[in-house]
Each structure stands twice: as structure tokens, then as C-alpha cells.
Amino acid sequence: MYTEKVMDHFSNPRNVGEIENPNGVGEVGNASCGDIMKIYLKVEDNIIKDVKFKTFGCGAAIATSSMVTELAIGKTIDEALVLTNQAVAEALDGLPPAKMHCSNLAADALHEAIKDYKAKNS
Amino acid sequence: MKQIYLDNNATTPVKPEVLEAMLPFYREQFGNPSSVHWAGRMVSGAIEKAREQVAGLLNCSPAEIIFVSCGSEGDNFAIKGTAEALRHKGNHIITTSVEHPAVLETCEYLEKNGFEVTYLPVDADGMLNLTELESAITDKTILISVMWANNETGNLFPIHEIGEIARRHKVRFHTDAVQAIGKVPVDVGKAQVDMLVLSGHKIGGPKGVGAVYLRRGTRMTRFMHGGHQERNRRAGTHNVAGIVGLGVACELAAINQQKDYAYVRCLRDKLEQGILSTVPDVKLNGHPDPDLRLPNTLNVSFNYIEGESLLLFFDMKGIAASSGSACTSGSLEPSHVMSAMGVDIVLAHSSIRFSFGPDNTEEEVDYILAELPPIVQRLRDMSPLYQRADATPLHCDECLMVHRAS
């Protein structure tokens, strides 16, 4: 059902946890669908220095959260904003069709965190 | 790696004696039992022997057994066959909100064709109110359909009492006994049921075969057209090997049920008490009295964790269980049984079902009790709902399916 990359990121998720005094926090999803993702950001000089996540959800939800943190670290804010859910899914060599809606929200969570960062720094 | 199978309510391994009995019917005894020649004659006796074995388990006459392809076909036949045969008498059916989809979706289909269906609610323990059931009966009621045991929680419904109510009101009574057969005593005479459905692969028989008990004199409209098999009640060439396997599985169930499920009950109780006493924030789903549940079923919610991710971590340790979470059901909604019981939406997504069989061991239970708590803690540490101060977001416009349990 899941690709090897999904299973790798699910069983060894990267960057799990919270950041103390983050510059931005974003949360998407809801309990009724069974997926909630929360992303914490540390931004310095417009560059994402650190990303951490917490996720309630299925294997795909945890794997996409882990993948989006890897893709985002080191990117500028503008580069991170063009990252899509589709790109996260592709970086995991794809997701089962049923998982494309509820469990593929990690880029949205990242964008919410960036929005929060921008709001705090404008 | 260890392989621990705790999903026996989904399916069971075929018992060696069952497989042995089936094999000749794929080889030299290949005939069609409807044929008059030697090849047909060689197998027709086997069908009748199996019919006796099934009847022996249910305590009915062999003539009251009809072989079908699976439990779902049996439920479809029982409900649609009754609806059509008794349409002149009425158009009302009573069932419960926690039935298997084979019953629920068949009832929904009939609703589109002029029938009215009452879906009885269940309480927080997943139990029915029999006063409510009795008062739902009208002069248009032609059928009551209540499962013997629930597949998700293992809850046992008071079939004998419902049989009595149905008989008193002269309403036909169907029970989907797919989960109960072989695990608890099932006697169709004592229970006063008119129709009962069972399936082979839940009791160590093969997949693709089931049986319907149809009380003598019960008028039905046939469901499968095209041949005279099963006394014109179910067309189609007999699945000879499957039927033989079902027969042997029923005979073994009749012999071993008491002994096997006393043992299974000990294993289930040990896991249940072990989990409830060592893992915090856990909710038992189903009736708290273990006597009112199947001896093999344990359904628990591990709060703050989504069921599928828990199943995947269990799988990495070789443990096979199942979940009521939306992600494992192929839909966006968590289990309809959890919703009907008013289980909180997060807890519904967090529900895990362990269903034992006689092949499980105490060593396996000890292994699970050792492996489970760290997995649960690891996932909780990853969850934004764990030790959360603000309220949990509950609404999704895209899914349009918020069943906020009351």
C-alpha cells in the first residue's frame, strides 16, 4: 500500500517535536478526518533554519509531515511557499489515492506556519 | 520476526483437517453433484454430509440449511427474499445501527424501493433497548434483523429475548451470526430465530462459502436464479470443496467450541486487563461486562493516536490487528459502530480491535503487553493532541461528515 520511502519516513520520522520560542506555528486538519498537523518554524535572515512537527494521523500523515520538514529546512521563505502537497507526495514516491486529501496536508501546515511568521514580523 | 495474528474476526486460517477433507474434491472427485453419472454421484453424498454437519452445529434439520457463497450473500438473501415474499403483508423492517454493511446497505437499498426501515440506536456500551425494539413493531413490520454478535466490539445481543418478542408479535426474525458461530453456543431452536447466516472463513473453513438456516415453512423469494440447486432456493453449481470444508469446520466447532473459547477467553481477558492497567488514557469499546462480549474480542481506543499508525507500528513488530479508523476503512469516516455508540471522534479514530483464535498463546499476549506501551507512548509524543491545552479542532468543510458524538 505504501512506498518504501513512506514507510521509512513513517517509521523513522525526521524532526519530530516542538521548537522553543518558534517564529511561526501553523496547524491544519481536524479530528473528524483523523489528521491534524502542526508545524513549528525557526527563521533567520529569511531562511528556514529549523522545522519541527507534531502529527495526529495515519502513516501517510506522519510521513508527509516528516518529508515536508526535510524539504523546507535551508529554503528561503519564498521557496518554501511554492512547495506543494503534490511535491511532498512525489518526494515520497507517491501516496495511495485515498490518502491524497486528508493525509496530504503537510505543505499546507508549513504555509500556515510561514503566514504566522510573516504576520508576526510585518 | 514473530507473526502474531489477532484479527480472527476478519478471517481465520483454514484448519488442517478442513483442508485435507477438501482436497479430493479438487482432484478425483471433481464431478457436478447435479449430474446423474458416476462423477456426479461420487460427490452428491458429500454435500448432504456437510449439510448434516452444519445442521448439527445449529441444532436444526439438514433440510433447513441452504449453502451460499458468503455471509454477505446470506444476509442479502434473507432480507431481500423476505421483503419480496412478504411485501403484501407490510413494508417495515427493524434492524440496528451497528449491523454489518451486508445488512445495513441491503436495508438502505430496500428503502429506495418503498420499504421503511427502523435503525435502532445503541447505548454507550453498544447495547440495545428491548422495550424500544418492541415498541418499534407496527402492523406493517415484516422483519426484525439483529446480529448475534457485533464484529467490532464483540457485543452479544440478547437474541433469545428478541426471538421471543418476534414470535409474540408474529414477525420474522433474522440474525447475522457470522461472528458468533463457533465462539458461543448457537441453537436456532432455543433462540427462536427464523433465519440465520454464517460464513465458513470465520471458523477455520475456506473463503467463498457460507450457509443460511431457513426455518421450515418460511416463505422466501429466491435470490439467485438459474438452476434447481438447493431445492430451487439458490441457483448455481455447488462449490463442492468449499461446502465440504464448511461442513468439517462446523463439526470441529461443535466439538471444540467450549474448550477452545474458554482458553481464548483467558487470553483475551489477560490482554484486556494488561492494557487497561498499564496504558493510561485508554477506553474499552463495547460492554464493560466481558460475559456480554464474544470471548475472543477486545476493542480499545488509545487516545491521541490515529488507529492506522498504531496498526503499522504493530505490524512492524509482527502483530496483526485491525482498526475502526477512517484510514483503514477506505472511507473518510470512522467506524459506524463507534459513531452509533457515541464514541468521541478522536477515540473512534483511535480504536483498535484485537480478535483472538484458538491458535494464539499466552506468550503472544505477554509479547504484546511488552511491545505495546512504548509504541503508544512514541506516537503520543508525536501527537499534537497529547497534553494539549486548547480545544481540538473538529470541523472539516471538505469532508462534510462531522459526526460529533453526543
XYZ file of C-alpha atoms in Angstrom:
528
model
C 0.000 0.000 0.000
C 2.739 2.481 0.961
C 6.062 3.057 -0.855
C 9.369 2.271 0.834
C 10.025 5.981 1.283
C 6.704 6.498 3.039
C 7.440 3.600 5.369
C 10.952 4.947 6.017
C 9.631 8.393 6.960
C 6.788 6.880 8.956
C 8.933 4.508 10.994
C 11.815 6.987 11.418
C 10.179 10.385 11.196
C 12.603 13.323 10.918
C 12.274 16.458 13.044
C 9.512 15.349 15.397
C 8.757 17.677 18.275
C 8.355 21.340 19.062
C 10.668 24.334 18.805
C 11.074 26.513 21.861
C 10.145 30.105 21.046
C 9.322 29.446 17.370
C 8.996 32.320 14.878
C 5.938 30.712 13.349
C 3.435 27.962 14.110
C 0.872 26.500 11.699
C -1.812 23.886 12.202
C -4.141 22.283 9.657
C -6.525 19.362 9.550
C -9.119 18.312 12.090
C -10.014 15.410 14.259
C -13.088 14.398 12.280
C -10.951 13.445 9.278
C -8.438 11.829 11.565
C -5.490 14.065 10.655
C -4.021 17.107 12.406
C -0.593 18.524 11.575
C 1.236 21.195 13.494
C 4.451 22.777 12.194
C 6.927 24.903 14.174
C 9.432 27.201 12.415
C 12.730 28.846 13.257
C 13.508 31.506 10.633
C 16.714 33.561 10.467
C 17.511 36.083 7.698
C 14.546 34.881 5.719
C 15.898 31.334 5.702
C 14.207 28.387 7.421
C 16.818 27.205 9.889
C 14.734 24.593 11.651
C 11.324 22.919 11.285
C 9.659 20.556 13.707
C 6.295 18.828 13.542
C 3.648 17.073 15.576
C 1.032 14.981 13.806
C -2.067 13.015 14.733
C -2.842 10.828 11.766
C -2.236 7.752 9.699
C 1.014 6.539 8.196
C 0.738 8.914 5.249
C 0.094 11.896 7.514
C 3.199 11.226 9.587
C 5.379 10.500 6.536
C 4.312 13.676 4.686
C 4.921 15.744 7.828
C 8.407 14.294 8.145
C 9.125 14.838 4.435
C 7.974 18.452 4.418
C 10.361 19.301 7.242
C 13.260 17.842 5.246
C 12.231 19.725 2.117
C 11.777 23.026 3.950
C 14.967 23.233 6.019
C 17.501 25.525 4.337
C 14.963 27.055 1.956
C 14.071 30.737 1.860
C 10.568 31.703 2.890
C 9.616 32.316 -0.744
C 10.995 28.975 -1.863
C 9.096 27.198 0.895
C 5.868 28.925 -0.052
C 5.853 27.338 -3.520
C 6.256 23.849 -2.066
C 3.019 21.949 -2.714
C 1.322 18.932 -1.158
C 1.768 17.283 -4.537
C 5.536 17.864 -4.394
C 5.660 16.330 -0.897
C 3.753 13.274 -2.123
C 6.086 12.961 -5.118
C 9.151 13.199 -2.882
C 7.754 10.117 -1.099
C 7.368 8.308 -4.464
C 3.607 8.786 -4.283
C 0.719 8.086 -1.904
C -2.310 5.799 -2.264
C -5.185 7.728 -3.948
C -7.376 7.530 -0.813
C -4.704 9.389 1.155
C -4.397 12.385 -1.180
C -6.985 14.535 0.584
C -6.934 14.141 4.346
C -3.442 12.889 4.899
C -1.566 15.096 2.464
C -1.697 18.442 4.223
C 1.893 18.885 5.296
C 2.710 21.688 2.821
C -0.464 23.486 3.923
C 0.710 23.282 7.535
C 4.096 24.694 6.502
C 2.404 27.564 4.627
C 0.261 28.315 7.684
C 3.388 28.474 9.827
C 5.044 30.861 7.321
C 1.909 33.012 7.295
C 2.099 33.149 11.086
C 5.780 34.105 10.863
C 5.029 36.863 8.350
C 2.178 38.216 10.449
C 4.421 38.387 13.492
C 7.233 40.106 11.576
C 5.355 42.625 9.474
C 10.210 -11.905 13.058
C 7.326 -13.140 15.172
C 3.953 -13.352 13.470
C 1.064 -12.852 15.853
C -2.361 -12.990 14.256
C -5.020 -11.175 16.260
C -7.507 -10.438 13.512
C -9.651 -13.578 13.677
C -12.880 -11.570 13.325
C -11.640 -10.598 9.851
C -10.762 -14.119 8.814
C -9.186 -17.296 10.177
C -6.637 -19.769 8.838
C -8.154 -22.897 7.290
C -7.831 -25.772 9.764
C -5.622 -28.658 8.539
C -8.473 -31.192 8.888
C -10.680 -28.912 6.791
C -8.124 -28.576 4.014
C -7.471 -32.340 3.985
C -11.187 -33.023 3.611
C -11.461 -30.514 0.755
C -8.552 -31.615 -1.434
C -10.116 -34.761 -3.003
C -12.920 -32.566 -4.355
C -10.412 -30.616 -6.426
C -8.858 -33.833 -7.751
C -10.547 -37.177 -8.392
C -13.963 -36.178 -7.010
C -14.413 -33.283 -9.402
C -17.962 -34.052 -10.535
C -21.003 -31.818 -10.534
C -23.330 -33.121 -7.815
C -26.314 -32.395 -10.074
C -25.096 -34.916 -12.694
C -26.623 -38.406 -12.818
C -23.443 -40.251 -13.849
C -20.677 -41.738 -11.696
C -18.762 -38.476 -11.451
C -21.777 -36.635 -10.114
C -22.832 -39.457 -7.817
C -19.349 -39.505 -6.335
C -19.835 -36.050 -4.803
C -23.554 -35.605 -4.123
C -23.268 -37.511 -0.848
C -20.564 -35.106 0.296
C -22.910 -32.118 0.009
C -25.540 -33.846 2.109
C -22.983 -34.881 4.705
C -21.858 -31.263 5.005
C -25.467 -30.173 5.362
C -25.824 -32.522 8.319
C -22.634 -31.190 9.878
C -23.853 -27.578 9.632
C -27.297 -28.548 10.950
C -25.631 -30.375 13.835
C -23.859 -27.223 14.954
C -27.046 -25.124 14.804
C -29.391 -27.844 16.139
C -31.764 -27.831 13.172
C -32.813 -30.181 10.404
C -30.397 -30.548 7.436
C -33.283 -29.612 5.107
C -33.284 -26.169 6.714
C -29.723 -25.415 5.550
C -29.027 -23.619 2.263
C -25.467 -23.233 1.039
C -24.463 -19.820 -0.286
C -21.234 -18.133 -1.334
C -20.572 -15.980 1.743
C -22.114 -14.250 4.728
C -22.965 -11.161 2.712
C -24.924 -13.231 0.193
C -26.746 -14.913 3.060
C -27.764 -11.561 4.562
C -28.848 -10.226 1.163
C -30.909 -13.355 0.523
C -32.513 -13.353 3.960
C -33.535 -9.698 3.856
C -34.412 -9.179 0.180
C -36.023 -12.616 -0.042
C -38.237 -11.788 2.932
C -39.032 -8.281 1.731
C -40.273 -9.564 -1.587
C -42.112 -12.608 -0.242
C -43.939 -10.636 2.454
C -44.474 -7.391 0.588
C -48.219 -7.947 0.571
C -48.156 -8.032 4.373
C -46.156 -4.919 5.059
C -43.149 -2.817 4.229
C -41.472 -2.205 7.563
C -38.154 -3.675 8.695
C -36.460 -3.240 12.079
C -32.713 -3.524 12.404
C -29.915 -1.885 14.400
C -27.494 0.921 13.611
C -24.490 -1.331 14.293
C -25.144 -4.161 11.811
C -22.594 -5.335 9.291
C -22.760 -3.391 5.980
C -24.238 -6.520 4.340
C -27.382 -5.859 6.394
C -27.268 -2.052 6.563
C -26.700 -1.475 2.872
C -29.309 -4.076 1.923
C -31.813 -2.213 4.113
C -30.804 1.107 2.553
C -31.369 -0.444 -0.875
C -34.861 -1.563 0.170
C -35.621 1.940 1.479
C -35.138 3.193 -2.081
C -37.736 0.640 -3.161
C -40.610 1.573 -0.928
C -39.647 -0.104 2.339
C -39.369 1.660 5.668
C -36.539 0.735 7.978
C -36.109 1.484 11.684
C -32.450 1.546 12.687
C -32.453 1.010 16.443
C -29.876 3.060 18.335
C -27.461 1.557 20.844
C -26.310 2.979 24.166
C -22.742 3.992 25.074
C -21.940 0.335 25.812
C -23.227 -0.637 22.376
C -26.361 -2.364 23.701
C -29.966 -2.332 22.512
C -33.039 -1.304 24.472
C -35.537 -4.146 24.028
C -38.522 -2.007 25.048
C -37.579 0.323 22.229
C -37.307 -2.643 19.868
C -40.723 -3.971 20.835
C -42.418 -0.599 20.544
C -40.936 -0.116 17.058
C -43.046 -3.060 15.825
C -46.114 -1.999 13.821
C -48.737 -3.952 11.899
C -46.564 -3.317 8.819
C -43.442 -4.904 10.312
C -42.358 -7.978 8.348
C -38.810 -8.496 9.591
C -36.526 -7.938 12.557
C -32.827 -8.308 11.752
C -30.355 -8.181 14.636
C -26.825 -9.562 14.597
C -25.943 -12.241 17.161
C -22.600 -10.598 17.946
C -21.056 -7.361 16.777
C -17.906 -7.746 14.694
C -16.161 -4.641 16.051
C -16.920 -4.685 19.767
C -17.824 -8.343 20.169
C -21.028 -7.324 21.972
C -23.524 -10.175 22.235
C -27.107 -9.164 21.603
C -29.966 -10.776 23.580
C -31.026 -12.990 20.678
C -33.212 -15.284 22.801
C -35.223 -12.347 24.169
C -35.533 -10.793 20.718
C -36.650 -14.172 19.336
C -39.369 -14.267 21.955
C -40.542 -10.745 21.129
C -40.558 -11.527 17.407
C -42.510 -14.739 17.945
C -45.042 -12.987 20.176
C -45.686 -10.367 17.502
C -45.511 -12.951 14.681
C -42.698 -11.064 12.977
C -39.963 -12.940 11.160
C -36.553 -12.789 12.841
C -33.217 -12.889 11.012
C -29.825 -12.891 12.707
C -26.415 -12.390 11.157
C -24.483 -14.858 13.295
C -21.268 -14.718 11.283
C -19.200 -13.606 14.301
C -20.954 -15.713 16.914
C -20.746 -19.123 15.251
C -18.116 -21.365 16.783
C -17.322 -18.851 19.548
C -20.511 -19.099 21.618
C -23.291 -21.744 21.636
C -25.808 -21.086 18.863
C -29.040 -23.058 18.894
C -31.640 -21.837 16.408
C -34.478 -23.707 18.107
C -33.827 -22.242 21.538
C -33.262 -18.770 20.114
C -36.476 -18.877 18.044
C -34.814 -17.372 15.014
C -36.340 -17.920 11.585
C -33.234 -17.178 9.553
C -29.580 -17.268 10.491
C -26.486 -16.576 8.417
C -22.994 -17.995 8.919
C -19.736 -17.885 6.990
C -17.039 -20.523 6.522
C -13.868 -18.492 6.732
C -14.599 -17.090 10.191
C -14.489 -20.559 11.745
C -11.470 -22.196 10.156
C -13.261 -23.041 6.928
C -12.479 -21.745 3.445
C -13.462 -18.373 1.993
C -16.253 -18.297 -0.586
C -18.794 -20.417 1.247
C -21.492 -19.777 3.825
C -24.867 -21.091 4.861
C -28.345 -19.812 5.634
C -30.584 -21.521 8.150
C -34.155 -21.099 6.960
C -36.756 -22.423 9.360
C -39.066 -24.950 7.731
C -42.125 -23.259 6.263
C -40.505 -19.813 5.946
C -41.670 -18.324 2.653
C -38.918 -16.703 0.624
C -38.461 -15.254 -2.822
C -35.348 -16.730 -4.376
C -32.378 -14.505 -4.764
C -30.195 -16.305 -7.285
C -31.961 -17.510 -10.418
C -30.713 -20.064 -12.902
C -30.861 -23.618 -11.563
C -32.696 -26.067 -9.373
C -29.921 -26.419 -6.773
C -30.681 -26.245 -3.056
C -34.324 -27.230 -3.756
C -34.798 -24.266 -6.039
C -33.811 -21.890 -3.284
C -30.331 -20.976 -4.526
C -29.156 -21.484 -8.100
C -25.566 -22.165 -9.081
C -23.313 -25.206 -9.277
C -22.334 -26.248 -5.784
C -18.946 -25.134 -4.509
C -18.329 -28.735 -3.531
C -14.908 -28.434 -1.926
C -15.948 -25.257 -0.118
C -19.144 -26.821 1.196
C -17.249 -29.920 2.357
C -14.779 -27.633 4.137
C -17.586 -25.655 5.764
C -19.147 -28.902 6.973
C -15.939 -30.099 8.602
C -15.321 -26.657 10.129
C -18.818 -26.734 11.664
C -18.304 -30.242 13.007
C -14.997 -29.179 14.598
C -16.647 -26.071 16.019
C -19.349 -28.181 17.630
C -16.724 -30.387 19.265
C -14.218 -27.705 20.284
C -16.162 -24.503 20.941
C -16.449 -24.852 24.693
C -12.847 -25.894 25.318
C -11.244 -23.598 22.719
C -13.120 -20.481 23.706
C -12.671 -20.937 27.436
C -8.952 -20.832 26.620
C -9.350 -17.914 24.189
C -11.312 -16.035 26.837
C -8.365 -16.324 29.273
C -6.006 -14.860 26.678
C -8.404 -12.037 25.800
C -9.002 -11.197 29.474
C -5.280 -11.127 30.157
C -4.640 -8.710 27.285
C -7.644 -6.602 28.270
C -6.623 -6.291 31.911
C -2.990 -5.811 30.958
C -3.727 -2.917 28.611
C -6.282 -1.238 30.870
C -3.969 -1.419 33.881
C -0.717 -0.311 32.235
C -1.605 2.166 29.473
C -3.164 5.477 30.560
C -5.934 7.228 28.567
C -7.386 4.028 27.142
C -11.082 3.390 26.602
C -12.734 -0.005 26.297
C -15.272 -0.052 23.460
C -18.163 -2.430 23.977
C -19.906 -3.734 27.041
C -17.749 -3.489 30.202
C -19.034 -6.919 31.326
C -16.814 -9.392 29.460
C -19.599 -12.007 29.660
C -21.654 -9.815 27.341
C -18.972 -9.815 24.671
C -17.607 -12.580 22.453
C -14.853 -14.382 24.361
C -12.276 -13.503 21.693
C -12.803 -9.788 21.045
C -11.170 -6.759 22.633
C -11.739 -3.272 21.233
C -9.879 -0.384 22.840
C -9.178 3.220 21.917
C -5.726 4.603 22.587
C -6.489 8.288 22.946
C -4.498 10.888 20.958
C -3.316 8.322 18.395
C -4.780 7.544 14.994
C -5.528 3.835 14.561
C -3.754 3.187 11.292
C -0.398 4.482 12.500
C -0.723 2.236 15.541
C -1.532 -0.768 13.318
C 1.513 -0.050 11.156
C 3.810 0.031 14.191
C 2.199 -3.178 15.478
C 2.781 -4.693 12.047
C 6.488 -3.864 12.276
C 6.535 -5.994 15.423
C 4.643 -8.785 13.659
C 1.330 -8.073 15.371
C -1.747 -8.150 13.092
C -4.836 -6.345 14.458
C -7.460 -4.029 12.948
C -8.864 -0.553 13.491
C -12.106 1.393 13.228
C -10.229 4.440 11.991
C -11.341 6.024 8.736
C -7.932 5.434 7.208
C -8.298 1.680 7.382
C -11.904 1.517 6.262
C -11.239 3.028 2.838
C -13.598 5.914 3.560
C -13.207 9.235 5.305
C -15.458 8.251 8.161
C -14.509 6.269 11.204
C -16.487 3.169 12.132
C -20.298 3.438 12.082
C -20.368 1.247 15.177
C -18.253 3.719 17.165
C -20.428 6.605 15.893
C -23.611 4.778 16.935
C -22.183 4.248 20.416
C -21.459 7.962 20.685
C -17.727 7.390 20.952
C -15.817 10.676 20.688
C -14.495 11.233 17.174
C -10.818 11.141 18.183
C -11.395 7.957 20.176
C -13.225 6.426 17.220
C -10.202 7.078 15.023
C -8.054 5.590 17.794
C -9.910 2.302 18.147
C -8.066 -0.977 17.753
C -9.635 -4.416 17.642
C -7.769 -7.496 18.807
C -9.614 -10.707 17.941
C -8.171 -13.978 19.172
C -8.402 -17.535 17.923
C -7.525 -20.904 19.462
C -4.057 -20.814 17.839
C -2.941 -17.823 19.931
C -0.754 -18.351 23.005
C -0.165 -16.698 26.351
C 3.406 -15.984 25.285
C 1.994 -13.869 22.463
C -0.108 -11.874 24.920
C 2.994 -11.250 27.058
C 4.890 -10.107 23.960
C 2.138 -7.644 23.030
C 1.928 -6.299 26.565
C 5.683 -5.662 26.444
C 5.769 -4.077 22.967
C 2.578 -2.032 23.108
C 3.201 0.644 25.772
C 6.375 2.095 24.185
C 4.701 2.211 20.746
C 1.717 4.038 22.212
C 3.970 6.496 24.052
C 6.077 7.142 20.956
C 3.002 8.000 18.886
C 1.563 10.124 21.668
C 4.797 12.098 21.867
C 4.318 12.754 18.159
C 0.673 13.805 18.518
C -0.414 17.469 18.728
C -3.476 16.318 20.694
C -1.472 14.814 23.542
C -1.251 17.154 26.552
C -2.897 19.863 24.501
C -4.124 22.970 26.281
C -6.550 24.398 23.686
C -9.572 22.692 22.168
C -9.244 20.055 19.489
C -10.281 21.295 16.034
C -13.206 19.173 14.927
C -14.647 20.506 11.706
C -13.766 19.851 8.133
C -15.750 21.566 5.382
C -14.254 19.324 2.757
C -15.318 16.062 4.361
C -18.838 17.217 5.274
C -19.087 14.377 7.690
C -18.585 15.609 11.205
C -20.330 13.130 13.471
C -19.635 14.858 16.712
C -20.716 12.218 19.149
C -23.111 13.420 21.802
